[in-house]
């Protein structure tokens, strides 16, 4: 087997009842978030009740995939052997266009170019056959 020669995987999400739909959509390169049918608020991360009104009447909605960097950190040291070949990488809080904030990575750019307030758009990292991680990349706007 060649698996011993592959770099170790980073820790991966373990989908469960409240998150399975989210990870299934991500695997299909769709970015969905929960919206409360009772109060109309969006929330992230996925959970069994609304974080605004505690209703369990939640629905999944396709999100715009747009957001902006709220805060970020450039990581130069791998926190786990699975990140050893990924440094430096950007860990960020992104404010989604729908409102909630999401912890994610900013990818497909030089980490030194990331700025607070920067417009970003979702992209998908197929880490394994089962797990795809929604991440964000700069949403470059065309000049002229
Ligand atoms: Zn609610």
Short mmCIF file of C-alpha atoms and ligand atoms in Angstrom, two decimals:
data_model
loop_
_atom_site.label_atom_id
_atom_site.label_comp_id
_atom_site.label_asym_id
_atom_site.label_seq_id
_atom_site.Cartn_x
_atom_site.Cartn_y
_atom_site.Cartn_z
CA UNK A 1 0.00 0.00 0.00
CA UNK A 2 1.13 3.52 -0.64
CA UNK A 3 -0.85 5.10 2.17
CA UNK A 4 2.20 5.18 4.46
CA UNK A 5 3.90 7.56 2.03
CA UNK A 6 1.03 10.05 1.97
CA UNK A 7 1.21 13.07 4.27
CA UNK A 8 -1.11 12.79 7.27
CA UNK A 9 -4.55 14.31 6.91
CA UNK A 10 -5.50 17.28 9.07
CA UNK A 11 -8.28 16.67 11.58
CA UNK A 12 -11.52 16.35 9.62
CA UNK A 13 -15.14 17.11 10.49
CA UNK A 14 -17.29 14.20 11.63
CA UNK A 15 -20.78 14.83 10.24
CA UNK A 16 -23.65 14.05 12.58
CA UNK A 17 -27.41 14.60 12.65
CA UNK A 18 -27.31 18.43 12.74
CA UNK A 19 -24.48 18.82 10.22
CA UNK A 20 -24.89 15.94 7.75
CA UNK A 21 -26.85 18.03 5.22
CA UNK A 22 -24.19 20.76 5.33
CA UNK A 23 -21.33 18.34 4.61
CA UNK A 24 -23.34 16.50 1.94
CA UNK A 25 -23.97 19.82 0.14
CA UNK A 26 -20.31 20.80 0.46
CA UNK A 27 -19.35 17.53 -1.16
CA UNK A 28 -21.56 18.60 -4.08
CA UNK A 29 -19.85 22.03 -4.04
CA UNK A 30 -22.95 23.76 -2.73
CA UNK A 31 -22.73 26.13 0.22
CA UNK A 32 -25.81 26.04 2.41
CA UNK A 33 -26.62 27.58 5.75
CA UNK A 34 -29.57 27.30 8.11
CA UNK A 35 -32.42 29.80 8.20
CA UNK A 36 -34.96 29.85 10.98
CA UNK A 37 -38.57 29.47 9.83
CA UNK A 38 -39.75 31.09 13.08
CA UNK A 39 -37.71 34.32 13.25
CA UNK A 40 -36.15 34.45 9.79
CA UNK A 41 -32.54 34.71 10.97
CA UNK A 42 -29.65 32.82 9.41
CA UNK A 43 -27.14 30.96 11.50
CA UNK A 44 -23.77 29.31 11.19
CA UNK A 45 -22.51 26.82 12.36
CA UNK A 46 -25.24 24.25 11.81
CA UNK A 47 -27.08 23.16 14.94
CA UNK A 48 -30.38 21.72 16.07
CA UNK A 49 -32.00 24.93 17.31
CA UNK A 50 -32.04 28.58 16.25
CA UNK A 51 -29.36 30.59 18.06
CA UNK A 52 -31.68 33.63 18.00
CA UNK A 53 -35.05 32.27 19.20
CA UNK A 54 -34.35 28.61 20.14
CA UNK A 55 -36.89 27.31 17.61
CA UNK A 56 -36.09 23.93 16.11
CA UNK A 57 -37.98 24.87 12.91
CA UNK A 58 -34.91 25.36 10.74
CA UNK A 59 -34.45 25.06 6.98
CA UNK A 60 -31.39 24.77 4.78
CA UNK A 61 -30.90 27.47 2.18
CA UNK A 62 -28.37 27.95 -0.57
CA UNK A 63 -26.12 30.78 0.59
CA UNK A 64 -24.70 33.40 -1.75
CA UNK A 65 -21.16 32.26 -1.05
CA UNK A 66 -20.16 35.89 -0.66
CA UNK A 67 -18.67 37.49 2.40
CA UNK A 68 -15.94 39.68 3.77
CA UNK A 69 -13.00 39.10 6.04
CA UNK A 70 -13.88 40.13 9.60
CA UNK A 71 -10.58 39.08 11.14
CA UNK A 72 -7.71 36.78 10.26
CA UNK A 73 -4.40 35.32 11.31
CA UNK A 74 -1.55 34.01 9.20
CA UNK A 75 -0.33 30.71 10.60
CA UNK A 76 3.33 29.91 9.97
CA UNK A 77 3.52 26.90 12.27
CA UNK A 78 1.49 23.76 11.69
CA UNK A 79 -0.82 23.07 14.64
CA UNK A 80 -1.01 19.40 13.53
CA UNK A 81 1.18 17.26 11.24
CA UNK A 82 -1.68 17.33 8.71
CA UNK A 83 -1.06 21.04 8.17
CA UNK A 84 2.72 20.72 7.76
CA UNK A 85 2.62 21.15 3.98
CA UNK A 86 0.05 23.96 4.15
CA UNK A 87 1.94 26.70 6.01
CA UNK A 88 1.68 29.59 5.84
CA UNK A 89 -2.10 29.52 5.75
CA UNK A 90 -4.77 32.06 6.63
CA UNK A 91 -7.30 31.28 9.35
CA UNK A 92 -10.12 33.80 9.13
CA UNK A 93 -13.49 34.82 10.41
CA UNK A 94 -15.64 35.68 7.40
CA UNK A 95 -18.89 37.59 7.75
CA UNK A 96 -21.24 35.94 5.30
CA UNK A 97 -23.51 38.15 3.16
CA UNK A 98 -26.42 36.51 5.01
CA UNK A 99 -25.06 37.74 8.34
CA UNK A 100 -23.46 34.90 10.31
CA UNK A 101 -19.71 34.69 10.80
CA UNK A 102 -17.79 31.59 9.82
CA UNK A 103 -14.33 30.37 10.72
CA UNK A 104 -12.60 29.28 7.54
CA UNK A 105 -9.44 29.58 5.50
CA UNK A 106 -8.65 32.21 2.88
CA UNK A 107 -7.00 30.41 -0.02
CA UNK A 108 -5.83 30.96 -3.61
CA UNK A 109 -3.89 34.09 -2.73
CA UNK A 110 -0.69 35.27 -1.06
CA UNK A 111 -1.47 35.35 2.69
CA UNK A 112 0.18 38.77 2.89
CA UNK A 113 -2.51 40.22 0.61
CA UNK A 114 -5.40 39.33 2.92
CA UNK A 115 -7.01 42.35 4.59
CA UNK A 116 -9.86 42.98 6.99
CA UNK A 117 -12.92 43.96 4.95
CA UNK A 118 -11.67 42.14 1.89
CA UNK A 119 -14.46 40.69 -0.28
CA UNK A 120 -14.28 36.92 -0.56
CA UNK A 121 -16.22 34.17 -2.26
CA UNK A 122 -16.66 30.52 -1.41
CA UNK A 123 -14.55 27.80 -2.98
CA UNK A 124 -14.39 24.10 -2.19
CA UNK A 125 -11.47 21.98 -1.03
CA UNK A 126 -12.08 18.26 -1.65
CA UNK A 127 -9.93 16.96 1.20
CA UNK A 128 -11.11 13.34 0.90
CA UNK A 129 -13.81 11.54 -1.05
CA UNK A 130 -16.15 12.06 1.90
CA UNK A 131 -15.16 15.51 3.16
CA UNK A 132 -15.12 18.78 1.26
CA UNK A 133 -14.33 21.96 3.16
CA UNK A 134 -15.91 25.23 2.09
CA UNK A 135 -13.15 27.84 2.09
CA UNK A 136 -12.95 31.38 0.76
CA UNK A 137 -10.82 33.13 -1.81
CA UNK A 138 -10.55 36.77 -2.81
CA UNK A 139 -13.51 38.00 -4.83
CA UNK A 140 -11.55 40.10 -7.23
CA UNK A 141 -13.60 42.82 -8.79
CA UNK A 142 -12.80 43.76 -12.33
CA UNK A 143 -11.45 47.24 -12.86
CA UNK A 144 -13.17 48.56 -15.97
ZN1 LIG B 1 -35.20 31.74 15.13
#
